[in-house]
Amino acid sequence: MGKWCFKFLMINEKEFSFFILNIFLIFHLIFEKIFYSNNYIIINLSNNKILNFYYYLKKNFNFLLNITLLDFWCVDYIAYLKRFELNYNFLIYNLNFRFFFKIYLKELENIFSISNIFFSSNWLEREIFDFFGINFMNHFNLRKILNDYGFLGFPLRKDFPLSGYFSLKYKNNLKKIMNEIFSLNQQFRKFFFNIWVYIFMIDTNFI
Amino acid sequence: MDIIKKKKIINIKSFFNISNFTLNFGPQHPAAHGVLRLILLLSGENIKTLDPHIGLLHRGTEKLIEYKNFLQSLPYFDRLDYVSMMSQEYAYSLAIEEITKTFIPLRAQYIRIIFSEITRILNHILAITTHAMDVGALTPFLWCFEEREKLMEFYERISGARMHAAYIRPGGVSQDLSKGLLDDIHFFILNFYKRLNDMEELLSTNRIWLYRLKNIGIINSFEALNFGYSGVMLRGSNFFWDLRIFNNYDLYNKLNFLIPVGFIGDCYDRYLIRLLEMRESSNIINFCINNINLGYIKLNNFKLINPSRLNLKNSMESLINHFKFYSEGILLNKNEIYVAIEAPKGEFGVYLNSNTKINPYRCHIKSPGFLHLQSLDFMSKNYLIADVVAIIGTQDLVFGEIDR
């Protein structure tokens, strides 16, 4: 185990800070906010034309560092104008360091796809399109992935109800499966016992 | 042993108006490992393109978690990858402990590691034997599932449930080990090496197994990194990356264990890696059993943990804590965290956002199988259909975590 390890531990503080400085000098215009911790860094990008940046990240350091896009998800902050917060999770294997990039989008805003640069983002972008409705330009195959074949709507948005709008039922008299408007006999109850936090949230206008 | 040569396809298509044949490798198929629908575009029996349709087991886990407490959303994680249950609970519990910045007691860490390695053995047994069954070897499945039954009996002894034990909770584990459990685990491990030898004798040097698995599904480390592989798939392609060493969670930095890494990156390498990992897991369990200490199994902080029943019946504050814990739930700070562990299938990650402090505002689950299945098209270009079955088996897909 020690024999395989030493390739990674040889990178020292100096080279690492050189790498970070390199990125900051060139792209300081699009970095908005940075949170730096022990093992990871969270960067808010202000420009959603991010394609050049990712291309740079992959191609310039390809001989030196191994970078992967490990994960890509979206959070819906419904109270804000820029409601969708896309998070990219990159891992640099040689430095054991993770980058989290955040991009904020409005409701009908488009963003470039990075599936030509990082191949793992293919299905991840399809999943975000399926669940949130964010369109990725230049993606070669953007269609639904996890939802049903005729499904309409974007489930993981905060204004989509938990039970959905339609229910799929088998009609015995017509002998086929049909969509029906969803109706429950009992009203949907949300159990919510922490009243003091609720009052605090109303005060700060957050729900 | 012959090397499989890729056949030259004679171009008579334009003369005879021959087009490629679309075949549906349907969701109900014994070799499709759960609900996987593949649309294969074939030319003869070679695959031109492959299009997986997933989502047939989609249960809306991430949406449901947003409507539940932090404790109520723990059992959802058991049901994601339903063959290696405790590793996902582990990731979620680590996420909550990172947000609250707590350190759990030593005994709880030992117990978590023992059961996480038992889970690794459970998963690899199922992966190898069902892979063998798809390829055609029916005996390892029968022989090794008895070992799985013995391991599930250990799950039942600590938590009450054979499979979905909501046992590893934020703040430690839910109950202490019963008397004699560690003796029985030790006895199981002693016999387990012999069972592994039996299975290896059937498969590892078998002419048919080698012929079906050697040089199939080769992927080199550069491509593997590009597709976001992790775990056994990445180690098979000669790239050393294991989150138990590099992410350093709980007690793994104190353990000495070897990590097998493959050379070529074909299915046979990954099969050997899984076998060796099972042996290493047994060594880790032995070490933990020898070195476990007596002590607490949960934090002492009753704002995050339920108090024990003895305290509950004797103390007023514990009664209040118990009531508030089970009705309101725990209250976290406004924070977001991403935690990844080395699940048996790869890197399993949990992103937890506790914006409203009482429930997860967004919980995203990064499953390793999703990224592995994405590259199935790339891995199986120009192979035969029978090879696709072998490749699906070696990617160790479980649709609970892919479809969520």
Coordinates of C-alpha atoms in Angstrom, one line a residue:
Chain A
M1 CA 0.0 0.0 0.0
G2 CA 2.8 2.4 0.7
K3 CA 4.3 1.9 -2.7
W4 CA 1.2 3.2 -4.5
C5 CA 0.7 6.0 -2.1
F6 CA 3.8 8.0 -2.6
K7 CA 2.8 9.4 -6.0
F8 CA 0.1 11.5 -4.2
L9 CA 2.0 12.6 -1.2
M10 CA 4.8 14.2 -3.2
I11 CA 2.7 17.3 -4.0
N12 CA 3.6 19.8 -1.4
E13 CA 2.0 23.0 -0.2
K14 CA 3.9 25.2 -2.7
E15 CA 2.7 23.4 -5.8
F16 CA -0.8 23.4 -4.5
S17 CA -0.9 27.0 -3.7
F18 CA 0.6 27.7 -7.1
F19 CA -2.2 25.8 -8.7
I20 CA -4.9 27.7 -6.8
L21 CA -3.3 31.0 -7.5
N22 CA -3.1 30.1 -11.2
I23 CA -6.8 29.6 -11.4
F24 CA -7.6 32.7 -9.4
L25 CA -5.5 35.0 -11.5
I26 CA -7.1 34.1 -14.7
F27 CA -10.7 33.7 -13.6
H28 CA -11.0 36.2 -10.8
L29 CA -13.7 38.0 -12.7
I30 CA -16.2 35.2 -12.6
F31 CA -15.5 34.1 -9.0
E32 CA -17.9 35.7 -6.7
K33 CA -17.6 34.1 -3.3
I34 CA -15.1 31.6 -2.0
F35 CA -15.3 29.4 1.0
Y36 CA -12.1 27.5 1.7
S37 CA -11.8 24.6 4.1
N38 CA -9.5 21.8 4.9
N39 CA -10.3 19.5 2.1
Y40 CA -12.6 21.4 -0.2
I41 CA -13.4 24.8 -1.6
I42 CA -16.7 26.2 -2.5
I43 CA -16.7 28.8 -5.2
N44 CA -19.7 30.8 -6.5
L45 CA -19.5 31.5 -10.1
S46 CA -21.2 34.7 -11.3
N47 CA -21.2 34.0 -15.0
N48 CA -23.2 31.1 -16.3
K49 CA -21.2 31.0 -19.5
I50 CA -18.9 28.5 -17.8
L51 CA -17.8 26.4 -20.7
N52 CA -14.4 28.1 -21.2
F53 CA -13.6 27.7 -17.5
Y54 CA -14.2 24.0 -17.5
Y55 CA -12.4 23.5 -20.7
Y56 CA -9.4 25.3 -19.1
L57 CA -9.7 23.2 -16.0
K58 CA -9.6 20.0 -17.8
K59 CA -7.1 20.6 -20.6
N60 CA -4.5 22.7 -18.9
F61 CA -4.0 20.5 -16.0
N62 CA -4.5 17.2 -17.7
F63 CA -0.9 16.2 -17.8
L64 CA -0.4 17.1 -14.2
L65 CA -3.6 16.4 -12.3
N66 CA -6.5 14.0 -12.6
I67 CA -9.8 15.8 -12.4
T68 CA -13.2 14.3 -12.5
L69 CA -16.7 15.6 -12.4
L70 CA -18.1 13.3 -9.7
D71 CA -21.5 14.8 -9.1
F72 CA -23.8 17.5 -10.2
W73 CA -27.0 18.5 -8.4
C74 CA -29.4 21.4 -8.1
V75 CA -31.1 23.0 -5.1
D76 CA -34.3 25.0 -5.5
Y77 CA -34.4 28.2 -3.4
I78 CA -37.9 29.1 -4.3
A79 CA -37.9 32.4 -2.4
Y80 CA -35.1 34.0 -4.5
L81 CA -35.2 35.4 -8.0
K82 CA -32.2 33.2 -9.0
R83 CA -33.8 30.1 -7.7
F84 CA -31.8 27.3 -9.0
E85 CA -28.4 26.7 -7.5
L86 CA -26.4 24.3 -9.6
N87 CA -23.6 22.6 -7.7
Y88 CA -20.7 20.9 -9.5
N89 CA -18.5 18.5 -7.5
F90 CA -15.0 18.1 -8.9
L91 CA -12.4 15.9 -7.4
I92 CA -8.7 16.3 -8.0
Y93 CA -7.2 12.9 -7.2
N94 CA -3.6 13.9 -7.0
L95 CA -4.2 16.6 -4.4
N96 CA -7.2 14.8 -2.7
F97 CA -9.1 18.1 -3.0
R98 CA -12.7 18.8 -3.9
F99 CA -14.1 21.8 -5.8
F100 CA -17.7 22.7 -5.4
F101 CA -18.8 25.3 -7.9
K102 CA -22.2 27.0 -7.5
I103 CA -24.0 28.7 -10.3
Y104 CA -27.3 30.5 -9.8
L105 CA -29.9 30.5 -12.5
K106 CA -33.3 32.1 -13.0
E107 CA -36.3 30.1 -14.0
L108 CA -36.0 30.0 -17.8
E109 CA -32.3 30.6 -18.1
N110 CA -30.1 28.2 -20.1
I111 CA -26.7 27.0 -19.4
F112 CA -24.1 25.3 -21.5
S113 CA -23.6 21.6 -21.2
I114 CA -20.1 20.2 -20.3
S115 CA -20.8 16.7 -21.6
N116 CA -18.1 17.0 -24.3
I117 CA -15.4 17.8 -21.7
F118 CA -16.4 15.7 -18.8
F119 CA -18.2 12.6 -20.0
S120 CA -19.8 11.9 -16.6
S121 CA -22.0 14.9 -16.9
N122 CA -24.1 13.3 -19.6
W123 CA -26.7 11.6 -17.4
L124 CA -26.3 14.0 -14.6
E125 CA -27.5 16.8 -16.8
R126 CA -30.4 14.7 -18.1
E127 CA -31.4 14.1 -14.5
I128 CA -31.4 17.8 -13.6
F129 CA -33.4 18.5 -16.8
D130 CA -35.9 15.8 -15.8
F131 CA -36.4 17.0 -12.3
F132 CA -35.9 20.8 -12.4
G133 CA -36.5 21.8 -16.0
I134 CA -33.1 23.5 -16.6
N135 CA -32.2 23.4 -20.3
F136 CA -28.6 22.5 -21.2
M137 CA -27.5 23.8 -24.5
N138 CA -25.4 21.7 -26.8
H139 CA -26.2 18.5 -25.0
F140 CA -26.6 15.8 -27.6
N141 CA -29.3 13.8 -26.0
L142 CA -31.3 15.8 -23.5
R143 CA -34.4 13.8 -22.6
K144 CA -36.1 12.4 -19.5
I145 CA -34.2 9.8 -17.6
L146 CA -35.8 8.8 -14.4
N147 CA -39.4 9.8 -14.7
D148 CA -42.1 7.9 -16.5
Y149 CA -42.5 8.0 -20.2
G150 CA -45.4 10.4 -20.5
F151 CA -44.6 12.4 -17.4
L152 CA -45.2 16.1 -17.4
G153 CA -43.8 18.5 -14.8
F154 CA -40.6 18.9 -12.9
P155 CA -40.9 17.0 -9.6
L156 CA -38.1 18.2 -7.5
R157 CA -39.1 21.9 -7.7
K158 CA -40.4 23.2 -4.5
D159 CA -43.8 24.2 -6.0
F160 CA -44.5 20.7 -7.2
P161 CA -46.6 18.9 -4.6
L162 CA -45.4 15.7 -3.0
S163 CA -48.2 13.7 -4.4
G164 CA -48.0 15.1 -7.9
Y165 CA -50.9 16.2 -10.2
F166 CA -51.9 13.0 -11.9
S167 CA -52.3 9.4 -10.9
L168 CA -52.0 6.5 -13.2
K169 CA -54.9 4.0 -12.8
Y170 CA -56.2 1.0 -14.6
K171 CA -59.7 1.5 -15.8
N172 CA -61.5 -1.8 -15.8
N173 CA -64.4 -0.8 -18.0
L174 CA -62.1 0.7 -20.6
K175 CA -59.5 -2.0 -20.1
K176 CA -56.6 0.4 -20.2
I177 CA -54.3 2.5 -18.1
M178 CA -55.2 6.2 -17.9
N179 CA -54.1 9.3 -16.1
E180 CA -56.5 10.7 -13.7
I181 CA -56.4 13.9 -11.6
F182 CA -55.0 13.1 -8.3
S183 CA -57.4 13.0 -5.4
L184 CA -56.9 11.7 -1.9
N185 CA -59.6 10.8 0.5
Q186 CA -57.6 12.2 3.4
Q187 CA -56.0 15.7 3.2
F188 CA -52.2 15.8 3.0
R189 CA -50.9 16.4 6.5
K190 CA -47.4 17.8 7.2
F191 CA -46.4 17.1 10.7
F192 CA -44.6 20.1 12.0
F193 CA -44.1 20.4 15.7
N194 CA -41.3 22.9 15.9
I195 CA -43.3 26.2 16.1
W196 CA -40.5 28.5 17.3
V197 CA -38.4 27.8 14.2
Y198 CA -41.5 28.4 12.1
I199 CA -42.0 31.9 13.6
F200 CA -38.3 32.7 13.1
M201 CA -38.6 31.7 9.4
I202 CA -41.6 33.9 8.9
D203 CA -39.7 36.8 10.3
T204 CA -36.8 36.4 8.0
N205 CA -39.2 35.8 5.0
F206 CA -37.7 32.5 4.1
I207 CA -40.3 29.8 3.5
Chain B
M1 CA -6.8 -19.5 -23.9
D2 CA -7.7 -17.6 -27.0
I3 CA -7.9 -13.9 -27.2
I4 CA -11.2 -12.8 -28.6
K5 CA -10.7 -11.0 -31.9
K6 CA -13.0 -8.3 -33.1
K7 CA -14.6 -9.4 -36.3
K8 CA -14.3 -7.4 -39.5
I9 CA -17.7 -6.4 -40.7
I10 CA -18.0 -6.7 -44.4
N11 CA -19.7 -3.7 -45.9
I12 CA -22.5 -5.3 -48.0
K13 CA -25.2 -3.3 -46.3
S14 CA -25.6 -0.6 -48.9
F15 CA -25.9 -3.3 -51.6
F16 CA -28.6 -5.4 -49.9
N17 CA -30.3 -2.5 -48.0
I18 CA -29.4 -4.1 -44.7
S19 CA -30.0 -1.9 -41.6
N20 CA -29.2 -2.5 -38.0
F21 CA -31.5 -4.5 -35.8
T22 CA -33.0 -3.0 -32.7
L23 CA -33.6 -5.3 -29.8
N24 CA -35.2 -4.6 -26.5
F25 CA -33.3 -6.3 -23.6
G26 CA -36.4 -5.8 -21.5
P27 CA -36.9 -4.8 -17.9
Q28 CA -38.0 -8.3 -17.1
H29 CA -35.0 -10.4 -17.9
P30 CA -33.1 -12.7 -15.5
A31 CA -29.7 -11.2 -16.6
A32 CA -30.7 -7.6 -16.4
H33 CA -30.0 -7.4 -12.7
G34 CA -33.2 -5.8 -11.6
V35 CA -35.2 -3.4 -13.7
L36 CA -33.0 -2.4 -16.6
R37 CA -34.3 -1.8 -20.0
L38 CA -31.6 -1.7 -22.7
I39 CA -32.3 -0.8 -26.3
L40 CA -29.6 -2.5 -28.3
L41 CA -28.8 -1.6 -31.8
L42 CA -27.2 -4.7 -33.3
S43 CA -25.4 -5.5 -36.4
G44 CA -25.4 -9.3 -36.4
E45 CA -24.7 -10.0 -32.9
N46 CA -22.2 -7.1 -32.4
I47 CA -23.5 -4.1 -30.6
K48 CA -23.4 -0.8 -32.3
T49 CA -25.1 1.4 -29.7
L50 CA -26.7 0.6 -26.4
D51 CA -29.3 2.9 -24.7
P52 CA -30.2 2.1 -21.1
H53 CA -33.7 3.2 -20.0
I54 CA -33.7 3.5 -16.3
G55 CA -36.2 4.9 -13.8
L56 CA -38.4 1.9 -13.5
L57 CA -37.6 1.7 -9.8
H58 CA -37.8 5.4 -9.2
R59 CA -39.4 6.0 -5.8
G60 CA -38.9 9.7 -5.4
T61 CA -36.6 9.3 -2.4
E62 CA -35.1 12.7 -2.6
K63 CA -38.5 14.4 -2.7
L64 CA -39.8 12.3 0.2
I65 CA -36.8 13.1 2.3
E66 CA -37.5 16.8 2.1
Y67 CA -40.8 16.2 3.9
K68 CA -39.4 14.2 6.8
N69 CA -37.3 14.8 9.9
F70 CA -33.6 14.0 10.0
L71 CA -34.3 10.8 11.8
Q72 CA -37.3 9.8 9.8
S73 CA -35.3 10.0 6.6
L74 CA -32.6 7.5 7.8
P75 CA -34.5 4.4 6.7
Y76 CA -34.7 5.7 3.1
F77 CA -31.0 5.2 2.9
D78 CA -31.2 1.5 3.7
R79 CA -33.5 1.0 0.8
L80 CA -31.4 2.7 -1.8
D81 CA -28.7 0.0 -2.4
Y82 CA -30.6 -2.9 -1.0
V83 CA -27.8 -5.3 -0.9
S84 CA -25.4 -3.3 1.1
M85 CA -27.6 -1.5 3.5
M86 CA -25.5 -0.1 6.3
S87 CA -23.0 1.7 4.1
Q88 CA -25.6 4.2 3.0
E89 CA -26.8 4.8 6.6
Y90 CA -23.2 5.3 7.5
A91 CA -22.8 8.1 4.9
Y92 CA -26.0 9.9 6.0
S93 CA -25.0 9.6 9.7
L94 CA -21.5 11.0 8.9
A95 CA -23.2 13.9 7.1
I96 CA -25.2 14.9 10.1
E97 CA -22.2 14.5 12.4
E98 CA -20.2 16.7 10.2
I99 CA -22.8 19.5 10.3
T100 CA -23.0 19.3 14.0
K101 CA -19.2 18.8 14.3
T102 CA -19.5 16.0 16.8
F103 CA -17.2 13.0 17.4
I104 CA -18.7 9.8 18.3
P105 CA -17.3 7.4 21.0
L106 CA -14.7 4.9 20.1
R107 CA -16.8 1.8 20.6
A108 CA -19.4 3.1 18.2
Q109 CA -16.7 3.6 15.6
Y110 CA -15.5 0.1 16.0
I111 CA -19.0 -1.3 15.7
R112 CA -19.7 0.8 12.6
I113 CA -16.5 -0.4 10.9
I114 CA -17.3 -4.1 11.8
F115 CA -20.7 -3.8 10.2
S116 CA -19.6 -1.8 7.3
E117 CA -17.0 -4.5 6.4
I118 CA -19.7 -7.2 6.9
T119 CA -21.8 -5.2 4.5
R120 CA -18.9 -5.1 2.0
I121 CA -18.7 -8.9 2.2
L122 CA -22.4 -9.2 1.7
N123 CA -22.3 -7.0 -1.3
H124 CA -19.3 -8.7 -3.0
I125 CA -20.8 -12.2 -2.5
L126 CA -23.9 -11.1 -4.2
A127 CA -22.0 -9.3 -7.0
I128 CA -19.7 -12.2 -7.8
T129 CA -22.3 -15.0 -7.5
T130 CA -25.0 -13.2 -9.5
H131 CA -22.5 -12.3 -12.1
A132 CA -21.5 -15.9 -12.3
M133 CA -25.1 -16.9 -12.6
D134 CA -25.7 -14.6 -15.5
V135 CA -22.6 -15.9 -17.2
G136 CA -23.8 -19.5 -16.6
A137 CA -22.1 -20.8 -13.4
L138 CA -25.0 -21.7 -11.1
T139 CA -23.2 -23.3 -8.2
P140 CA -21.4 -20.3 -6.5
F141 CA -24.8 -18.6 -6.1
L142 CA -26.2 -21.5 -4.1
W143 CA -23.1 -22.1 -2.0
C144 CA -22.4 -18.5 -1.1
F145 CA -25.9 -17.3 -0.3
E146 CA -25.7 -19.5 2.8
E147 CA -22.9 -17.2 4.0
R148 CA -25.1 -14.2 3.3
E149 CA -27.8 -15.8 5.4
K150 CA -25.4 -16.1 8.3
L151 CA -24.4 -12.4 7.9
M152 CA -28.0 -11.3 7.8
E153 CA -28.5 -13.2 11.0
F154 CA -25.8 -10.9 12.5
Y155 CA -27.8 -7.9 11.2
E156 CA -30.9 -9.3 12.9
R157 CA -29.2 -9.8 16.2
I158 CA -28.1 -6.2 16.5
S159 CA -31.0 -4.4 15.0
G160 CA -34.0 -6.8 14.6
A161 CA -34.2 -6.7 10.9
R162 CA -32.3 -9.0 8.5
M163 CA -31.9 -6.4 5.8
H164 CA -33.0 -2.9 6.3
A165 CA -31.6 -2.3 9.8
A166 CA -31.9 1.4 10.7
Y167 CA -28.9 0.8 13.0
I168 CA -26.2 3.2 12.2
R169 CA -27.7 6.5 13.3
P170 CA -26.4 10.0 13.6
G171 CA -24.5 10.1 16.9
G172 CA -23.4 6.5 17.0
V173 CA -25.3 3.3 16.7
S174 CA -28.8 2.6 18.0
Q175 CA -28.2 -0.3 20.3
D176 CA -25.2 -2.1 21.9
L177 CA -24.0 -5.5 20.8
S178 CA -25.6 -8.5 22.4
K179 CA -23.5 -11.0 24.4
G180 CA -21.7 -13.5 22.3
L181 CA -22.1 -11.7 19.1
L182 CA -18.5 -11.0 18.5
D183 CA -17.6 -14.6 19.3
D184 CA -20.0 -15.8 16.6
I185 CA -18.7 -13.2 14.1
H186 CA -15.2 -14.4 14.8
F187 CA -16.2 -18.1 14.3
F188 CA -17.9 -17.1 11.0
I189 CA -14.8 -15.3 9.8
L190 CA -12.6 -18.4 10.5
N191 CA -14.8 -20.5 8.3
F192 CA -15.3 -17.8 5.7
Y193 CA -11.8 -18.2 4.3
K194 CA -12.6 -21.8 3.5
R195 CA -15.8 -20.9 1.7
L196 CA -14.0 -18.3 -0.4
N197 CA -11.5 -20.9 -1.3
D198 CA -14.3 -23.2 -2.4
M199 CA -15.7 -20.5 -4.6
E200 CA -12.3 -19.6 -6.0
E201 CA -11.7 -23.2 -6.9
L202 CA -14.9 -23.2 -9.0
L203 CA -14.3 -20.0 -10.8
S204 CA -10.8 -18.4 -10.8
T205 CA -9.0 -21.0 -13.0
N206 CA -12.0 -22.2 -14.8
R207 CA -11.5 -22.3 -18.6
I208 CA -15.0 -21.2 -19.4
W209 CA -14.9 -18.3 -16.8
L210 CA -11.6 -17.1 -18.1
Y211 CA -12.8 -17.2 -21.7
R212 CA -16.0 -15.3 -20.9
L213 CA -14.3 -12.6 -18.8
K214 CA -10.8 -12.0 -20.0
N215 CA -10.4 -8.9 -22.2
I216 CA -14.1 -8.1 -21.9
G217 CA -15.1 -4.6 -21.0
I218 CA -11.6 -3.2 -20.9
I219 CA -11.4 0.4 -19.8
N220 CA -8.2 2.2 -19.1
S221 CA -7.6 4.6 -16.2
F222 CA -7.9 7.8 -18.3
E223 CA -11.3 6.9 -19.6
A224 CA -12.4 5.6 -16.2
L225 CA -11.6 8.9 -14.6
N226 CA -13.4 10.8 -17.3
F227 CA -16.6 8.8 -16.7
G228 CA -16.5 9.4 -13.0
Y229 CA -15.8 5.8 -11.9
S230 CA -15.0 5.0 -8.3
G231 CA -14.5 2.0 -6.2
V232 CA -13.7 -1.4 -7.7
M233 CA -14.3 -0.2 -11.2
L234 CA -11.6 2.4 -10.9
R235 CA -9.1 0.2 -9.1
G236 CA -9.5 -2.4 -11.8
S237 CA -8.1 0.0 -14.3
N238 CA -4.8 0.4 -12.5
F239 CA -5.7 3.6 -10.5
F240 CA -5.3 3.5 -6.8
W241 CA -8.1 5.4 -5.1
D242 CA -9.8 4.3 -2.0
L243 CA -11.8 6.7 0.1
R244 CA -11.1 4.7 3.3
I245 CA -7.6 5.9 3.1
F246 CA -8.0 9.3 1.4
N247 CA -11.1 10.6 3.1
N248 CA -10.1 9.2 6.5
Y249 CA -13.4 8.9 8.2
D250 CA -13.8 7.2 11.6
L251 CA -11.1 4.7 12.5
Y252 CA -9.8 3.6 9.1
N253 CA -6.5 5.4 9.6
K254 CA -5.6 3.1 12.4
L255 CA -6.3 -0.1 10.5
N256 CA -3.7 -1.9 8.3
F257 CA -5.3 -3.4 5.2
L258 CA -4.2 -4.1 1.7
I259 CA -6.0 -2.7 -1.3
P260 CA -5.9 -4.7 -4.5
V261 CA -5.5 -2.9 -7.7
G262 CA -5.9 -4.4 -11.2
F263 CA -3.7 -4.0 -14.3
I264 CA -5.7 -4.4 -17.5
G265 CA -9.1 -3.2 -16.5
D266 CA -11.2 -6.0 -17.8
C267 CA -14.0 -8.0 -16.1
Y268 CA -11.6 -10.6 -14.7
D269 CA -9.5 -8.1 -12.9
R270 CA -12.6 -6.7 -11.2
Y271 CA -13.7 -10.1 -10.2
L272 CA -10.3 -10.8 -8.6
I273 CA -10.4 -7.5 -6.8
R274 CA -13.7 -8.2 -5.3
L275 CA -12.5 -11.6 -4.1
L276 CA -9.4 -10.1 -2.5
E277 CA -11.4 -7.3 -0.9
M278 CA -13.6 -9.9 0.8
R279 CA -10.5 -11.4 2.3
E280 CA -9.2 -8.0 3.5
S281 CA -12.6 -7.2 5.0
S282 CA -12.4 -10.4 7.0
N283 CA -9.0 -9.3 8.3
I284 CA -10.3 -5.9 9.2
I285 CA -13.2 -7.5 11.1
N286 CA -10.8 -9.7 13.0
F287 CA -8.7 -6.7 14.0
C288 CA -11.7 -4.8 15.2
I289 CA -13.0 -7.7 17.2
N290 CA -9.6 -8.1 18.9
N291 CA -9.3 -4.4 19.7
I292 CA -12.8 -3.2 20.5
N293 CA -13.2 -1.5 23.9
L294 CA -16.1 -1.2 26.3
G295 CA -17.8 2.1 26.4
Y296 CA -20.6 4.3 25.2
I297 CA -22.2 3.6 21.8
K298 CA -23.8 7.0 21.4
L299 CA -23.0 10.6 22.0
N300 CA -23.8 12.1 25.4
N301 CA -25.6 15.0 23.9
F302 CA -29.3 14.5 24.5
K303 CA -30.2 17.2 22.0
L304 CA -29.1 15.0 19.2
I305 CA -29.7 11.5 20.7
N306 CA -32.6 9.9 22.4
P307 CA -31.8 9.2 26.0
S308 CA -31.8 5.5 27.2
R309 CA -34.9 4.1 28.7
L310 CA -33.3 3.9 32.1
N311 CA -32.7 7.6 32.1
L312 CA -36.1 8.2 30.7
K313 CA -37.9 6.5 33.6
N314 CA -35.8 8.2 36.2
S315 CA -35.1 11.7 35.2
M316 CA -37.4 14.6 34.2
E317 CA -35.0 16.2 31.8
S318 CA -34.5 12.9 30.0
L319 CA -38.3 12.6 29.6
I320 CA -38.5 16.1 28.1
N321 CA -35.6 15.3 25.8
H322 CA -37.2 12.1 24.7
F323 CA -40.5 13.8 24.0
K324 CA -38.9 16.6 22.0
F325 CA -36.6 14.2 20.2
Y326 CA -39.4 12.0 18.9
S327 CA -41.9 14.7 18.2
E328 CA -39.9 17.6 16.8
G329 CA -36.7 15.9 15.9
I330 CA -33.2 17.3 16.1
L331 CA -32.4 20.9 15.2
L332 CA -29.3 21.5 13.1
N333 CA -27.5 24.7 12.1
K334 CA -28.1 26.2 8.7
N335 CA -25.4 24.4 6.8
E336 CA -24.7 22.3 3.8
I337 CA -22.3 19.4 3.6
Y338 CA -21.2 16.7 1.2
V339 CA -19.8 13.5 2.6
A340 CA -18.6 10.6 0.6
I341 CA -17.7 7.1 1.8
E342 CA -16.3 4.0 0.2
A343 CA -19.4 2.0 -0.2
P344 CA -18.8 -1.5 -1.7
K345 CA -19.9 -0.4 -5.1
G346 CA -17.9 2.8 -5.2
E347 CA -18.1 6.3 -3.9
F348 CA -21.5 6.9 -2.3
G349 CA -22.0 10.5 -1.5
V350 CA -24.7 12.4 0.4
Y351 CA -25.3 16.1 0.1
L352 CA -27.3 17.4 3.0
N353 CA -28.6 21.0 3.1
S354 CA -30.2 22.0 6.4
N355 CA -31.5 25.4 5.4
T356 CA -34.7 25.1 7.3
K357 CA -33.3 23.7 10.5
I358 CA -35.8 21.0 11.2
N359 CA -35.8 18.9 8.0
P360 CA -33.4 18.3 5.1
Y361 CA -34.1 21.1 2.7
R362 CA -32.4 19.2 0.0
C363 CA -30.7 15.8 0.2
H364 CA -28.9 14.7 -3.0
I365 CA -27.6 11.2 -3.2
K366 CA -24.7 10.4 -5.4
S367 CA -24.8 6.8 -6.3
P368 CA -21.8 5.1 -7.9
G369 CA -24.0 2.8 -10.1
F370 CA -25.5 5.8 -11.9
L371 CA -22.1 6.8 -13.4
H372 CA -21.1 3.3 -14.1
L373 CA -24.3 2.5 -16.0
Q374 CA -23.9 5.7 -18.0
S375 CA -20.7 4.4 -19.6
L376 CA -22.2 0.9 -20.4
D377 CA -22.6 2.1 -24.0
F378 CA -18.9 3.0 -24.2
M379 CA -17.7 -0.2 -22.5
S380 CA -19.6 -2.5 -24.8
K381 CA -19.1 -1.1 -28.2
N382 CA -18.6 -4.0 -30.8
Y383 CA -18.9 -6.7 -28.2
L384 CA -21.4 -9.5 -28.4
I385 CA -24.7 -9.6 -26.5
A386 CA -23.3 -12.3 -24.2
D387 CA -20.5 -10.0 -23.4
V388 CA -22.9 -7.2 -22.5
V389 CA -24.4 -9.6 -19.9
A390 CA -20.9 -10.1 -18.4
I391 CA -20.2 -6.3 -18.4
I392 CA -23.5 -5.6 -16.6
G393 CA -22.6 -8.1 -14.0
T394 CA -19.2 -6.7 -13.4
Q395 CA -20.4 -3.2 -13.0
D396 CA -22.3 -4.4 -10.0
L397 CA -25.5 -2.5 -10.6
V398 CA -28.3 -2.3 -8.1
F399 CA -31.3 -0.3 -9.3
G400 CA -32.3 0.9 -5.9
E401 CA -29.5 3.3 -5.8
I402 CA -29.4 4.1 -9.6
D403 CA -33.1 5.0 -9.8
R404 CA -33.5 6.2 -6.2

